[in-house]
Amino acid sequence: MNSYLTSITKQFEYYKDLGDKTFNQLTFEELQFEPNTYSNSIAIITKHIAGNMLSRWTNFLTEDGEKEWRHRDKEFEDDFTSKAALLETWNKGWKCLFEALKPLSSNDLERIVHIRNQGHTVTEAINRQLAHYSYHIGQIVFLGALIMKEDWQSLSIPKGESSAYNKDKFSKEKGRRHFTDNL
């Protein structure tokens, strides 16, 4: 089970990295782009993810993950004044998450934590958050590619390069490693 904690930490790091690499390609104005009135900008999605992280991971083992001080509806209002402020919010959320994961041990994984009074094992709560964040970070990446068009720098195997990628992977000796190693 300690391998689960190592693996899940690497998964979260991977998704943070996808967001970071998307932010690096965009201006502040592009981060605020909304395709239509029913869609969220990258800035709003970022604010929502960070708000969720701060609520879920603050006192993770001892308090309900939906904090009284969280104002979820305000997370969907873009009040960022700069790209630096957006990145500060993004990084604050991730810092909270990683600081909550760091002290966990395999003995904690079957403990019960609550989110809106619903009990979850620690493993279930972690998996729930990974799925939630990867969903939204996928939106961030998609919007980034949509905005950048042909100038987008791919964050995965670029179109038409699967054969070369696989050739490289299969040229290496079989071994146990996390897929995010050497990205």
CSV table of C-alpha atoms in Angstrom, one decimal:
chain,number,residue,atom,x,y,z
A,1,MET,CA,0.0,0.0,0.0
A,2,ASN,CA,2.9,2.4,0.4
A,3,SER,CA,3.4,2.0,-3.4
A,4,TYR,CA,-0.2,3.3,-3.7
A,5,LEU,CA,0.8,6.5,-1.9
A,6,THR,CA,3.9,6.9,-4.0
A,7,SER,CA,2.0,6.3,-7.2
A,8,ILE,CA,-0.9,8.6,-6.3
A,9,THR,CA,1.5,11.4,-5.5
A,10,LYS,CA,3.2,11.0,-8.9
A,11,GLN,CA,-0.3,11.0,-10.5
A,12,PHE,CA,-1.2,14.3,-8.8
A,13,GLU,CA,2.3,15.7,-9.8
A,14,TYR,CA,1.6,14.7,-13.4
A,15,TYR,CA,-1.7,16.5,-13.6
A,16,LYS,CA,-0.2,19.6,-11.9
A,17,ASP,CA,2.5,19.5,-14.5
A,18,LEU,CA,-0.1,19.4,-17.3
A,19,GLY,CA,-1.7,22.5,-15.9
A,20,ASP,CA,1.6,24.2,-15.4
A,21,LYS,CA,2.7,23.5,-19.0
A,22,THR,CA,-0.6,24.8,-20.3
A,23,PHE,CA,-0.4,28.0,-18.3
A,24,ASN,CA,3.2,28.6,-19.6
A,25,GLN,CA,1.8,28.7,-23.2
A,26,LEU,CA,-0.9,31.3,-22.5
A,27,THR,CA,-1.2,34.9,-21.7
A,28,PHE,CA,-3.4,36.2,-18.9
A,29,GLU,CA,-6.0,37.3,-21.4
A,30,GLU,CA,-6.1,33.8,-23.0
A,31,LEU,CA,-6.5,32.3,-19.5
A,32,GLN,CA,-9.6,34.3,-19.1
A,33,PHE,CA,-11.2,33.3,-22.5
A,34,GLU,CA,-14.7,31.8,-22.3
A,35,PRO,CA,-15.9,30.0,-25.4
A,36,ASN,CA,-19.5,30.9,-24.6
A,37,THR,CA,-21.6,32.0,-21.6
A,38,TYR,CA,-22.2,28.4,-20.5
A,39,SER,CA,-18.5,27.6,-20.4
A,40,ASN,CA,-15.8,28.4,-17.9
A,41,SER,CA,-12.5,30.0,-18.7
A,42,ILE,CA,-9.2,28.4,-17.6
A,43,ALA,CA,-9.0,31.1,-14.9
A,44,ILE,CA,-12.3,30.0,-13.4
A,45,ILE,CA,-11.6,26.3,-13.6
A,46,THR,CA,-8.3,27.0,-11.9
A,47,LYS,CA,-10.0,29.0,-9.1
A,48,HIS,CA,-12.5,26.1,-8.7
A,49,ILE,CA,-9.8,23.4,-8.5
A,50,ALA,CA,-7.8,25.4,-5.9
A,51,GLY,CA,-10.9,26.1,-3.8
A,52,ASN,CA,-11.8,22.5,-3.9
A,53,MET,CA,-8.2,21.5,-2.9
A,54,LEU,CA,-8.1,23.9,0.0
A,55,SER,CA,-11.4,22.7,1.3
A,56,ARG,CA,-10.7,18.9,0.8
A,57,TRP,CA,-7.1,18.8,2.0
A,58,THR,CA,-7.0,21.2,4.9
A,59,ASN,CA,-7.2,19.0,8.0
A,60,PHE,CA,-7.9,16.1,5.7
A,61,LEU,CA,-8.1,13.3,8.3
A,62,THR,CA,-10.0,15.3,11.0
A,63,GLU,CA,-12.5,17.6,9.3
A,64,ASP,CA,-15.2,17.3,6.7
A,65,GLY,CA,-13.8,18.0,3.3
A,66,GLU,CA,-16.5,20.6,2.6
A,67,LYS,CA,-15.5,23.4,4.9
A,68,GLU,CA,-17.9,26.0,6.2
A,69,TRP,CA,-15.6,28.8,5.0
A,70,ARG,CA,-15.6,27.6,1.4
A,71,HIS,CA,-17.8,29.6,-1.0
A,72,ARG,CA,-18.0,27.3,-4.0
A,73,ASP,CA,-20.2,29.6,-6.1
A,74,LYS,CA,-17.7,32.4,-5.9
A,75,GLU,CA,-15.1,30.0,-7.4
A,76,PHE,CA,-17.0,30.5,-10.7
A,77,GLU,CA,-16.4,34.3,-10.7
A,78,ASP,CA,-13.1,35.4,-12.3
A,79,ASP,CA,-11.6,38.1,-10.1
A,80,PHE,CA,-8.0,37.4,-10.9
A,81,THR,CA,-6.1,40.6,-11.6
A,82,SER,CA,-3.0,39.0,-13.1
A,83,LYS,CA,-1.5,35.7,-14.3
A,84,ALA,CA,0.8,35.8,-11.2
A,85,ALA,CA,-2.3,35.9,-8.9
A,86,LEU,CA,-3.9,33.0,-10.8
A,87,LEU,CA,-0.7,30.9,-10.5
A,88,GLU,CA,-0.4,31.8,-6.8
A,89,THR,CA,-3.9,30.4,-6.2
A,90,TRP,CA,-3.1,27.3,-8.3
A,91,ASN,CA,0.1,26.6,-6.4
A,92,LYS,CA,-1.5,27.3,-3.0
A,93,GLY,CA,-4.1,24.5,-3.7
A,94,TRP,CA,-1.4,22.0,-4.8
A,95,LYS,CA,0.7,22.9,-1.8
A,96,CYS,CA,-2.2,22.1,0.5
A,97,LEU,CA,-2.8,18.7,-1.3
A,98,PHE,CA,0.8,17.6,-1.2
A,99,GLU,CA,1.3,18.6,2.4
A,100,ALA,CA,-1.8,16.5,3.3
A,101,LEU,CA,-0.5,13.5,1.3
A,102,LYS,CA,3.0,13.6,2.6
A,103,PRO,CA,2.4,12.3,6.2
A,104,LEU,CA,0.0,9.5,5.2
A,105,SER,CA,1.0,5.9,5.7
A,106,SER,CA,-0.6,2.7,4.6
A,107,ASN,CA,-2.2,2.5,8.0
A,108,ASP,CA,-4.3,5.6,7.1
A,109,LEU,CA,-5.8,4.3,3.9
A,110,GLU,CA,-8.8,2.5,5.5
A,111,ARG,CA,-9.6,5.4,7.8
A,112,ILE,CA,-12.9,7.1,7.2
A,113,VAL,CA,-13.0,10.7,6.2
A,114,HIS,CA,-16.1,12.7,5.3
A,115,ILE,CA,-17.0,14.9,2.4
A,116,ARG,CA,-20.4,16.6,2.9
A,117,ASN,CA,-21.1,14.0,5.7
A,118,GLN,CA,-20.5,11.1,3.3
A,119,GLY,CA,-18.0,8.7,4.7
A,120,HIS,CA,-15.1,7.6,2.4
A,121,THR,CA,-12.0,5.5,3.1
A,122,VAL,CA,-8.9,7.7,2.7
A,123,THR,CA,-8.2,5.7,-0.5
A,124,GLU,CA,-11.7,6.5,-1.9
A,125,ALA,CA,-11.4,10.2,-1.0
A,126,ILE,CA,-8.0,10.4,-2.7
A,127,ASN,CA,-9.3,8.6,-5.8
A,128,ARG,CA,-12.3,10.9,-5.9
A,129,GLN,CA,-10.1,14.0,-5.9
A,130,LEU,CA,-7.7,12.6,-8.5
A,131,ALA,CA,-10.7,11.9,-10.8
A,132,HIS,CA,-12.1,15.4,-10.1
A,133,TYR,CA,-8.9,17.2,-10.8
A,134,SER,CA,-7.9,15.2,-13.9
A,135,TYR,CA,-11.4,16.0,-15.3
A,136,HIS,CA,-10.9,19.7,-14.9
A,137,ILE,CA,-7.3,19.7,-15.9
A,138,GLY,CA,-8.3,17.9,-19.1
A,139,GLN,CA,-10.7,20.9,-19.7
A,140,ILE,CA,-7.8,23.3,-19.1
A,141,VAL,CA,-5.5,21.5,-21.6
A,142,PHE,CA,-8.3,21.3,-24.1
A,143,LEU,CA,-9.1,25.0,-23.8
A,144,GLY,CA,-5.3,25.8,-24.1
A,145,ALA,CA,-5.1,23.8,-27.3
A,146,LEU,CA,-8.2,25.4,-28.7
A,147,ILE,CA,-6.9,28.9,-27.9
A,148,MET,CA,-3.3,28.2,-29.3
A,149,LYS,CA,-4.5,26.4,-32.4
A,150,GLU,CA,-1.4,25.4,-34.5
A,151,ASP,CA,1.0,27.1,-32.0
A,152,TRP,CA,0.0,24.6,-29.3
A,153,GLN,CA,2.9,22.6,-27.9
A,154,SER,CA,1.5,19.1,-27.3
A,155,LEU,CA,1.6,17.8,-23.7
A,156,SER,CA,1.3,14.1,-24.8
A,157,ILE,CA,2.3,12.0,-27.8
A,158,PRO,CA,1.8,14.4,-30.7
A,159,LYS,CA,-0.4,13.3,-33.6
A,160,GLY,CA,1.5,11.1,-36.0
A,161,GLU,CA,4.3,10.3,-33.5
A,162,SER,CA,2.9,7.2,-31.8
A,163,SER,CA,5.1,4.7,-33.7
A,164,ALA,CA,8.3,6.6,-32.8
A,165,TYR,CA,7.1,6.9,-29.2
A,166,ASN,CA,6.3,3.2,-29.0
A,167,LYS,CA,9.6,2.2,-30.7
A,168,ASP,CA,11.5,4.2,-28.1
A,169,LYS,CA,9.5,2.6,-25.2
A,170,PHE,CA,9.9,-0.9,-26.5
A,171,SER,CA,13.7,-0.4,-27.1
A,172,LYS,CA,14.1,-0.3,-23.3
A,173,GLU,CA,14.4,-3.3,-21.0
A,174,LYS,CA,11.2,-4.3,-19.3
A,175,GLY,CA,11.0,-3.0,-15.8
A,176,ARG,CA,8.7,-1.6,-13.1
A,177,ARG,CA,8.4,2.2,-13.3
A,178,HIS,CA,5.8,4.8,-13.2
A,179,PHE,CA,4.6,6.1,-16.5
A,180,THR,CA,5.4,9.7,-15.5
A,181,ASP,CA,9.1,8.9,-14.9
A,182,ASN,CA,11.3,10.8,-17.4
A,183,LEU,CA,8.5,13.0,-18.8
